Amino acid sequence: MREFWWIIICLLMGNAPALAEATSTELAQAAYWNGEYERAIELTAPCTLFECLVLQTEARLARYSLGHSPDPMPELDQIEALANQALALRRQATKPRLALVAVIGYRARNRSLFTGLRKGWAGQGRKLIDEILVLAPEDPWSYAISANWHLEILRRTSTRRARFVGASPAQGLANCAKALQLAPRDATITGQCGLALLAARQKELEAPAIHALQLAASASDHQDIFACLRQDQAARVLSVYAQSGVKLARRLAVTILLVREKSKSATGWPIQCGQSNPLEIAPESGPDIPG
């Protein structure tokens, strides 16, 4: 709806360049919802509006998380640059901060713990997360991203060592519980929490992980096609858990989180995702990294 009124204003003012940017943003948003990430990136590339910069970071993040980035490390550099540009336009915005936390997390997963400590990634991520929690205390993504910070550190090291940087199973669980309370039908949030809880290798987190994955697998409100894919991943992890036990289910969860599983392209999404129509969803629902 906001994009519609922006177009009307541009028409009344005769502002053709602004109208072109607004139209490109709408088309890019539709492409994003449909899983056409390359198209969304192409449409937002020449646009300098805050909305364009954020949408391009989200499209690039989605592409990276599916294992489709042609150059993964340069892609993360580009996402970081775009997020910082967006943040320069709106200092209080949370979406660019969420993108920066995601970049730090993906970089840390591909490097050793020693490298992460030397570069101060844990501290940088924690600072951004604390800012997000202050700026958006009722946004479920604020808690989901905070939970993932704790749980990813626990996945990489022991509970005792995790305490040195302030990470704990209890806080990871509490933040996921808050995220699920705020968005119990969001497959992206419930699925992400379920995967992270299971991957953390903590016995006490197993039952909450399965609960979160069950919420994701049964979700009916798909914000976009990426959320539908998360639902499919949650269902597959649950199936492995039921048939083969927690060890193999955890292995699959880690494979998904580390982007080692080559996900389907936009032309080969799971059947139930192809049946949804993301274009009918109101713009207010936003991309999969709200803020």
mmCIF file with all atom_site columns, C-alpha atoms in Angstrom, residues 94-263:
data_model
loop_
_atom_site.group_PDB
_atom_site.id
_atom_site.type_symbol
_atom_site.label_atom_id
_atom_site.label_alt_id
_atom_site.label_comp_id
_atom_site.label_asym_id
_atom_site.label_entity_id
_atom_site.label_seq_id
_atom_site.pdbx_PDB_ins_code
_atom_site.Cartn_x
_atom_site.Cartn_y
_atom_site.Cartn_z
_atom_site.occupancy
_atom_site.B_iso_or_equiv
_atom_site.pdbx_formal_charge
_atom_site.auth_seq_id
_atom_site.auth_comp_id
_atom_site.auth_asym_id
_atom_site.auth_atom_id
_atom_site.pdbx_PDB_model_num
ATOM 1   C CA . THR A 1 94  ? 16.732 -2.713  12.166 1.00 0.00 ? 94  THR A CA 1
ATOM 2   C CA . LYS A 1 95  ? 16.674 -4.515  8.806  1.00 0.00 ? 95  LYS A CA 1
ATOM 3   C CA . PRO A 1 96  ? 20.221 -3.449  7.835  1.00 0.00 ? 96  PRO A CA 1
ATOM 4   C CA . ARG A 1 97  ? 21.438 -4.496  11.283 1.00 0.00 ? 97  ARG A CA 1
ATOM 5   C CA . LEU A 1 98  ? 19.793 -7.908  10.886 1.00 0.00 ? 98  LEU A CA 1
ATOM 6   C CA . ALA A 1 99  ? 21.567 -8.303  7.550  1.00 0.00 ? 99  ALA A CA 1
ATOM 7   C CA . LEU A 1 100 ? 24.922 -7.383  9.113  1.00 0.00 ? 100 LEU A CA 1
ATOM 8   C CA . VAL A 1 101 ? 24.414 -9.957  11.890 1.00 0.00 ? 101 VAL A CA 1
ATOM 9   C CA . ALA A 1 102 ? 23.613 -12.580 9.252  1.00 0.00 ? 102 ALA A CA 1
ATOM 10  C CA . VAL A 1 103 ? 26.802 -11.721 7.342  1.00 0.00 ? 103 VAL A CA 1
ATOM 11  C CA . ILE A 1 104 ? 28.894 -12.064 10.502 1.00 0.00 ? 104 ILE A CA 1
ATOM 12  C CA . GLY A 1 105 ? 27.268 -15.419 11.236 1.00 0.00 ? 105 GLY A CA 1
ATOM 13  C CA . TYR A 1 106 ? 27.872 -16.798 7.752  1.00 0.00 ? 106 TYR A CA 1
ATOM 14  C CA . ARG A 1 107 ? 31.496 -15.658 7.785  1.00 0.00 ? 107 ARG A CA 1
ATOM 15  C CA . ALA A 1 108 ? 32.088 -17.219 11.195 1.00 0.00 ? 108 ALA A CA 1
ATOM 16  C CA . ARG A 1 109 ? 30.638 -20.552 10.059 1.00 0.00 ? 109 ARG A CA 1
ATOM 17  C CA . ASN A 1 110 ? 33.229 -20.773 7.308  1.00 0.00 ? 110 ASN A CA 1
ATOM 18  C CA . ARG A 1 111 ? 36.249 -19.911 9.473  1.00 0.00 ? 111 ARG A CA 1
ATOM 19  C CA . SER A 1 112 ? 37.895 -21.361 12.557 1.00 0.00 ? 112 SER A CA 1
ATOM 20  C CA . LEU A 1 113 ? 36.917 -20.350 16.075 1.00 0.00 ? 113 LEU A CA 1
ATOM 21  C CA . PHE A 1 114 ? 40.364 -18.797 16.523 1.00 0.00 ? 114 PHE A CA 1
ATOM 22  C CA . THR A 1 115 ? 39.832 -16.593 13.463 1.00 0.00 ? 115 THR A CA 1
ATOM 23  C CA . GLY A 1 116 ? 36.417 -15.546 14.751 1.00 0.00 ? 116 GLY A CA 1
ATOM 24  C CA . LEU A 1 117 ? 37.845 -14.580 18.141 1.00 0.00 ? 117 LEU A CA 1
ATOM 25  C CA . ARG A 1 118 ? 40.757 -12.714 16.563 1.00 0.00 ? 118 ARG A CA 1
ATOM 26  C CA . LYS A 1 119 ? 38.410 -10.696 14.352 1.00 0.00 ? 119 LYS A CA 1
ATOM 27  C CA . GLY A 1 120 ? 35.985 -10.027 17.205 1.00 0.00 ? 120 GLY A CA 1
ATOM 28  C CA . TRP A 1 121 ? 32.965 -11.342 15.313 1.00 0.00 ? 121 TRP A CA 1
ATOM 29  C CA . ALA A 1 122 ? 31.124 -12.516 18.439 1.00 0.00 ? 122 ALA A CA 1
ATOM 30  C CA . GLY A 1 123 ? 31.376 -9.076  20.019 1.00 0.00 ? 123 GLY A CA 1
ATOM 31  C CA . GLN A 1 124 ? 30.374 -7.285  16.822 1.00 0.00 ? 124 GLN A CA 1
ATOM 32  C CA . GLY A 1 125 ? 27.334 -9.512  16.418 1.00 0.00 ? 125 GLY A CA 1
ATOM 33  C CA . ARG A 1 126 ? 26.324 -9.109  20.065 1.00 0.00 ? 126 ARG A CA 1
ATOM 34  C CA . LYS A 1 127 ? 26.530 -5.302  19.817 1.00 0.00 ? 127 LYS A CA 1
ATOM 35  C CA . LEU A 1 128 ? 24.259 -5.236  16.750 1.00 0.00 ? 128 LEU A CA 1
ATOM 36  C CA . ILE A 1 129 ? 21.804 -7.650  18.382 1.00 0.00 ? 129 ILE A CA 1
ATOM 37  C CA . ASP A 1 130 ? 21.617 -5.526  21.547 1.00 0.00 ? 130 ASP A CA 1
ATOM 38  C CA . GLU A 1 131 ? 20.815 -2.500  19.368 1.00 0.00 ? 131 GLU A CA 1
ATOM 39  C CA . ILE A 1 132 ? 18.120 -4.455  17.503 1.00 0.00 ? 132 ILE A CA 1
ATOM 40  C CA . LEU A 1 133 ? 16.470 -5.564  20.755 1.00 0.00 ? 133 LEU A CA 1
ATOM 41  C CA . VAL A 1 134 ? 16.286 -1.934  21.915 1.00 0.00 ? 134 VAL A CA 1
ATOM 42  C CA . LEU A 1 135 ? 14.998 -0.619  18.571 1.00 0.00 ? 135 LEU A CA 1
ATOM 43  C CA . ALA A 1 136 ? 12.433 -3.389  17.972 1.00 0.00 ? 136 ALA A CA 1
ATOM 44  C CA . PRO A 1 137 ? 11.561 -5.094  21.285 1.00 0.00 ? 137 PRO A CA 1
ATOM 45  C CA . GLU A 1 138 ? 8.347  -6.622  19.878 1.00 0.00 ? 138 GLU A CA 1
ATOM 46  C CA . ASP A 1 139 ? 9.775  -7.869  16.593 1.00 0.00 ? 139 ASP A CA 1
ATOM 47  C CA . PRO A 1 140 ? 10.098 -11.689 16.643 1.00 0.00 ? 140 PRO A CA 1
ATOM 48  C CA . TRP A 1 141 ? 13.198 -11.470 14.458 1.00 0.00 ? 141 TRP A CA 1
ATOM 49  C CA . SER A 1 142 ? 14.956 -9.493  17.205 1.00 0.00 ? 142 SER A CA 1
ATOM 50  C CA . TYR A 1 143 ? 14.718 -12.554 19.451 1.00 0.00 ? 143 TYR A CA 1
ATOM 51  C CA . ALA A 1 144 ? 15.264 -15.135 16.719 1.00 0.00 ? 144 ALA A CA 1
ATOM 52  C CA . ILE A 1 145 ? 18.533 -13.524 15.627 1.00 0.00 ? 145 ILE A CA 1
ATOM 53  C CA . SER A 1 146 ? 19.660 -13.197 19.265 1.00 0.00 ? 146 SER A CA 1
ATOM 54  C CA . ALA A 1 147 ? 18.855 -16.869 19.883 1.00 0.00 ? 147 ALA A CA 1
ATOM 55  C CA . ASN A 1 148 ? 20.841 -17.866 16.823 1.00 0.00 ? 148 ASN A CA 1
ATOM 56  C CA . TRP A 1 149 ? 23.862 -15.931 18.105 1.00 0.00 ? 149 TRP A CA 1
ATOM 57  C CA . HIS A 1 150 ? 23.873 -18.008 21.325 1.00 0.00 ? 150 HIS A CA 1
ATOM 58  C CA . LEU A 1 151 ? 23.072 -21.304 19.621 1.00 0.00 ? 151 LEU A CA 1
ATOM 59  C CA . GLU A 1 152 ? 25.633 -20.989 16.827 1.00 0.00 ? 152 GLU A CA 1
ATOM 60  C CA . ILE A 1 153 ? 28.419 -20.392 19.353 1.00 0.00 ? 153 ILE A CA 1
ATOM 61  C CA . LEU A 1 154 ? 27.240 -23.447 21.308 1.00 0.00 ? 154 LEU A CA 1
ATOM 62  C CA . ARG A 1 155 ? 27.272 -25.506 18.116 1.00 0.00 ? 155 ARG A CA 1
ATOM 63  C CA . ARG A 1 156 ? 30.886 -24.546 17.528 1.00 0.00 ? 156 ARG A CA 1
ATOM 64  C CA . THR A 1 157 ? 32.275 -25.051 21.029 1.00 0.00 ? 157 THR A CA 1
ATOM 65  C CA . SER A 1 158 ? 31.603 -26.312 24.555 1.00 0.00 ? 158 SER A CA 1
ATOM 66  C CA . THR A 1 159 ? 29.165 -24.706 26.978 1.00 0.00 ? 159 THR A CA 1
ATOM 67  C CA . ARG A 1 160 ? 32.061 -23.724 29.247 1.00 0.00 ? 160 ARG A CA 1
ATOM 68  C CA . ARG A 1 161 ? 33.946 -21.969 26.456 1.00 0.00 ? 161 ARG A CA 1
ATOM 69  C CA . ALA A 1 162 ? 30.761 -20.345 25.162 1.00 0.00 ? 162 ALA A CA 1
ATOM 70  C CA . ARG A 1 163 ? 30.362 -18.606 28.519 1.00 0.00 ? 163 ARG A CA 1
ATOM 71  C CA . PHE A 1 164 ? 33.548 -16.618 27.846 1.00 0.00 ? 164 PHE A CA 1
ATOM 72  C CA . VAL A 1 165 ? 31.717 -14.638 25.139 1.00 0.00 ? 165 VAL A CA 1
ATOM 73  C CA . GLY A 1 166 ? 28.388 -14.589 26.994 1.00 0.00 ? 166 GLY A CA 1
ATOM 74  C CA . ALA A 1 167 ? 26.588 -17.385 25.133 1.00 0.00 ? 167 ALA A CA 1
ATOM 75  C CA . SER A 1 168 ? 24.408 -19.885 26.997 1.00 0.00 ? 168 SER A CA 1
ATOM 76  C CA . PRO A 1 169 ? 21.841 -22.604 26.207 1.00 0.00 ? 169 PRO A CA 1
ATOM 77  C CA . ALA A 1 170 ? 19.321 -20.992 28.575 1.00 0.00 ? 170 ALA A CA 1
ATOM 78  C CA . GLN A 1 171 ? 19.444 -17.625 26.814 1.00 0.00 ? 171 GLN A CA 1
ATOM 79  C CA . GLY A 1 172 ? 19.292 -19.196 23.366 1.00 0.00 ? 172 GLY A CA 1
ATOM 80  C CA . LEU A 1 173 ? 16.224 -21.172 24.411 1.00 0.00 ? 173 LEU A CA 1
ATOM 81  C CA . ALA A 1 174 ? 14.564 -18.173 26.086 1.00 0.00 ? 174 ALA A CA 1
ATOM 82  C CA . ASN A 1 175 ? 15.013 -15.992 23.016 1.00 0.00 ? 175 ASN A CA 1
ATOM 83  C CA . CYS A 1 176 ? 13.661 -18.683 20.696 1.00 0.00 ? 176 CYS A CA 1
ATOM 84  C CA . ALA A 1 177 ? 10.679 -19.152 23.016 1.00 0.00 ? 177 ALA A CA 1
ATOM 85  C CA . LYS A 1 178 ? 9.952  -15.415 22.815 1.00 0.00 ? 178 LYS A CA 1
ATOM 86  C CA . ALA A 1 179 ? 10.278 -15.433 19.017 1.00 0.00 ? 179 ALA A CA 1
ATOM 87  C CA . LEU A 1 180 ? 7.894  -18.382 18.750 1.00 0.00 ? 180 LEU A CA 1
ATOM 88  C CA . GLN A 1 181 ? 5.444  -16.702 21.109 1.00 0.00 ? 181 GLN A CA 1
ATOM 89  C CA . LEU A 1 182 ? 5.383  -13.611 18.877 1.00 0.00 ? 182 LEU A CA 1
ATOM 90  C CA . ALA A 1 183 ? 5.288  -15.489 15.547 1.00 0.00 ? 183 ALA A CA 1
ATOM 91  C CA . PRO A 1 184 ? 4.120  -19.099 16.044 1.00 0.00 ? 184 PRO A CA 1
ATOM 92  C CA . ARG A 1 185 ? 2.897  -19.428 12.442 1.00 0.00 ? 185 ARG A CA 1
ATOM 93  C CA . ASP A 1 186 ? 5.951  -17.936 10.722 1.00 0.00 ? 186 ASP A CA 1
ATOM 94  C CA . ALA A 1 187 ? 7.754  -20.894 9.127  1.00 0.00 ? 187 ALA A CA 1
ATOM 95  C CA . THR A 1 188 ? 10.962 -18.919 8.615  1.00 0.00 ? 188 THR A CA 1
ATOM 96  C CA . ILE A 1 189 ? 11.298 -17.981 12.289 1.00 0.00 ? 189 ILE A CA 1
ATOM 97  C CA . THR A 1 190 ? 10.068 -21.267 13.775 1.00 0.00 ? 190 THR A CA 1
ATOM 98  C CA . GLY A 1 191 ? 12.107 -23.273 11.289 1.00 0.00 ? 191 GLY A CA 1
ATOM 99  C CA . GLN A 1 192 ? 15.269 -21.264 11.906 1.00 0.00 ? 192 GLN A CA 1
ATOM 100 C CA . CYS A 1 193 ? 14.899 -21.616 15.676 1.00 0.00 ? 193 CYS A CA 1
ATOM 101 C CA . GLY A 1 194 ? 14.205 -25.339 15.380 1.00 0.00 ? 194 GLY A CA 1
ATOM 102 C CA . LEU A 1 195 ? 17.260 -25.964 13.223 1.00 0.00 ? 195 LEU A CA 1
ATOM 103 C CA . ALA A 1 196 ? 19.525 -23.863 15.461 1.00 0.00 ? 196 ALA A CA 1
ATOM 104 C CA . LEU A 1 197 ? 18.252 -25.467 18.685 1.00 0.00 ? 197 LEU A CA 1
ATOM 105 C CA . LEU A 1 198 ? 18.793 -28.959 17.306 1.00 0.00 ? 198 LEU A CA 1
ATOM 106 C CA . ALA A 1 199 ? 22.238 -28.128 15.905 1.00 0.00 ? 199 ALA A CA 1
ATOM 107 C CA . ALA A 1 200 ? 23.459 -26.766 19.267 1.00 0.00 ? 200 ALA A CA 1
ATOM 108 C CA . ARG A 1 201 ? 24.160 -30.324 20.542 1.00 0.00 ? 201 ARG A CA 1
ATOM 109 C CA . GLN A 1 202 ? 22.466 -29.780 23.908 1.00 0.00 ? 202 GLN A CA 1
ATOM 110 C CA . LYS A 1 203 ? 20.239 -32.556 25.271 1.00 0.00 ? 203 LYS A CA 1
ATOM 111 C CA . GLU A 1 204 ? 17.924 -30.091 27.018 1.00 0.00 ? 204 GLU A CA 1
ATOM 112 C CA . LEU A 1 205 ? 17.322 -28.258 23.728 1.00 0.00 ? 205 LEU A CA 1
ATOM 113 C CA . GLU A 1 206 ? 16.196 -31.351 21.799 1.00 0.00 ? 206 GLU A CA 1
ATOM 114 C CA . ALA A 1 207 ? 12.508 -31.255 22.812 1.00 0.00 ? 207 ALA A CA 1
ATOM 115 C CA . PRO A 1 208 ? 12.141 -27.472 22.215 1.00 0.00 ? 208 PRO A CA 1
ATOM 116 C CA . ALA A 1 209 ? 13.853 -27.928 18.839 1.00 0.00 ? 209 ALA A CA 1
ATOM 117 C CA . ILE A 1 210 ? 11.364 -30.586 17.771 1.00 0.00 ? 210 ILE A CA 1
ATOM 118 C CA . HIS A 1 211 ? 8.476  -28.387 18.951 1.00 0.00 ? 211 HIS A CA 1
ATOM 119 C CA . ALA A 1 212 ? 9.747  -25.450 16.873 1.00 0.00 ? 212 ALA A CA 1
ATOM 120 C CA . LEU A 1 213 ? 10.227 -27.667 13.817 1.00 0.00 ? 213 LEU A CA 1
ATOM 121 C CA . GLN A 1 214 ? 6.698  -29.021 14.236 1.00 0.00 ? 214 GLN A CA 1
ATOM 122 C CA . LEU A 1 215 ? 5.363  -25.458 14.244 1.00 0.00 ? 215 LEU A CA 1
ATOM 123 C CA . ALA A 1 216 ? 7.330  -24.731 11.078 1.00 0.00 ? 216 ALA A CA 1
ATOM 124 C CA . ALA A 1 217 ? 6.193  -27.906 9.335  1.00 0.00 ? 217 ALA A CA 1
ATOM 125 C CA . SER A 1 218 ? 2.534  -27.137 10.048 1.00 0.00 ? 218 SER A CA 1
ATOM 126 C CA . ALA A 1 219 ? 2.673  -23.396 9.301  1.00 0.00 ? 219 ALA A CA 1
ATOM 127 C CA . SER A 1 220 ? 0.037  -22.035 6.945  1.00 0.00 ? 220 SER A CA 1
ATOM 128 C CA . ASP A 1 221 ? 1.038  -18.371 6.703  1.00 0.00 ? 221 ASP A CA 1
ATOM 129 C CA . HIS A 1 222 ? 3.782  -18.222 4.089  1.00 0.00 ? 222 HIS A CA 1
ATOM 130 C CA . GLN A 1 223 ? 5.254  -14.750 3.805  1.00 0.00 ? 223 GLN A CA 1
ATOM 131 C CA . ASP A 1 224 ? 7.090  -15.802 0.671  1.00 0.00 ? 224 ASP A CA 1
ATOM 132 C CA . ILE A 1 225 ? 8.420  -18.840 -1.116 1.00 0.00 ? 225 ILE A CA 1
ATOM 133 C CA . PHE A 1 226 ? 11.539 -18.944 1.084  1.00 0.00 ? 226 PHE A CA 1
ATOM 134 C CA . ALA A 1 227 ? 9.316  -19.468 4.140  1.00 0.00 ? 227 ALA A CA 1
ATOM 135 C CA . CYS A 1 228 ? 7.649  -22.343 2.312  1.00 0.00 ? 228 CYS A CA 1
ATOM 136 C CA . LEU A 1 229 ? 11.059 -23.890 1.646  1.00 0.00 ? 229 LEU A CA 1
ATOM 137 C CA . ARG A 1 230 ? 11.923 -23.579 5.357  1.00 0.00 ? 230 ARG A CA 1
ATOM 138 C CA . GLN A 1 231 ? 8.713  -25.483 6.072  1.00 0.00 ? 231 GLN A CA 1
ATOM 139 C CA . ASP A 1 232 ? 9.812  -28.250 3.710  1.00 0.00 ? 232 ASP A CA 1
ATOM 140 C CA . GLN A 1 233 ? 13.232 -28.424 5.390  1.00 0.00 ? 233 GLN A CA 1
ATOM 141 C CA . ALA A 1 234 ? 11.633 -28.627 8.845  1.00 0.00 ? 234 ALA A CA 1
ATOM 142 C CA . ALA A 1 235 ? 9.398  -31.488 7.693  1.00 0.00 ? 235 ALA A CA 1
ATOM 143 C CA . ARG A 1 236 ? 12.396 -33.407 6.322  1.00 0.00 ? 236 ARG A CA 1
ATOM 144 C CA . VAL A 1 237 ? 14.367 -33.001 9.558  1.00 0.00 ? 237 VAL A CA 1
ATOM 145 C CA . LEU A 1 238 ? 11.344 -34.236 11.530 1.00 0.00 ? 238 LEU A CA 1
ATOM 146 C CA . SER A 1 239 ? 11.040 -37.235 9.219  1.00 0.00 ? 239 SER A CA 1
ATOM 147 C CA . VAL A 1 240 ? 14.698 -38.163 9.735  1.00 0.00 ? 240 VAL A CA 1
ATOM 148 C CA . TYR A 1 241 ? 14.277 -37.660 13.493 1.00 0.00 ? 241 TYR A CA 1
ATOM 149 C CA . ALA A 1 242 ? 11.290 -40.033 13.588 1.00 0.00 ? 242 ALA A CA 1
ATOM 150 C CA . GLN A 1 243 ? 12.900 -42.688 11.407 1.00 0.00 ? 243 GLN A CA 1
ATOM 151 C CA . SER A 1 244 ? 16.591 -42.532 12.312 1.00 0.00 ? 244 SER A CA 1
ATOM 152 C CA . GLY A 1 245 ? 16.938 -40.603 15.566 1.00 0.00 ? 245 GLY A CA 1
ATOM 153 C CA . VAL A 1 246 ? 18.391 -37.350 16.767 1.00 0.00 ? 246 VAL A CA 1
ATOM 154 C CA . LYS A 1 247 ? 21.963 -37.866 15.527 1.00 0.00 ? 247 LYS A CA 1
ATOM 155 C CA . LEU A 1 248 ? 21.077 -38.012 11.828 1.00 0.00 ? 248 LEU A CA 1
ATOM 156 C CA . ALA A 1 249 ? 18.405 -35.330 12.234 1.00 0.00 ? 249 ALA A CA 1
ATOM 157 C CA . ARG A 1 250 ? 21.000 -33.027 13.796 1.00 0.00 ? 250 ARG A CA 1
ATOM 158 C CA . ARG A 1 251 ? 23.401 -33.763 10.947 1.00 0.00 ? 251 ARG A CA 1
ATOM 159 C CA . LEU A 1 252 ? 20.769 -32.700 8.401  1.00 0.00 ? 252 LEU A CA 1
ATOM 160 C CA . ALA A 1 253 ? 19.982 -29.548 10.407 1.00 0.00 ? 253 ALA A CA 1
ATOM 161 C CA . VAL A 1 254 ? 23.660 -28.582 10.434 1.00 0.00 ? 254 VAL A CA 1
ATOM 162 C CA . THR A 1 255 ? 23.940 -29.297 6.696  1.00 0.00 ? 255 THR A CA 1
ATOM 163 C CA . ILE A 1 256 ? 21.050 -26.904 6.039  1.00 0.00 ? 256 ILE A CA 1
ATOM 164 C CA . LEU A 1 257 ? 22.422 -24.196 8.340  1.00 0.00 ? 257 LEU A CA 1
ATOM 165 C CA . LEU A 1 258 ? 25.912 -24.372 6.829  1.00 0.00 ? 258 LEU A CA 1
ATOM 166 C CA . VAL A 1 259 ? 24.520 -24.068 3.291  1.00 0.00 ? 259 VAL A CA 1
ATOM 167 C CA . ARG A 1 260 ? 26.019 -27.430 2.366  1.00 0.00 ? 260 ARG A CA 1
ATOM 168 C CA . GLU A 1 261 ? 22.716 -28.690 1.040  1.00 0.00 ? 261 GLU A CA 1
ATOM 169 C CA . LYS A 1 262 ? 22.152 -27.476 -2.518 1.00 0.00 ? 262 LYS A CA 1
ATOM 170 C CA . SER A 1 263 ? 18.570 -26.239 -2.355 1.00 0.00 ? 263 SER A CA 1
#
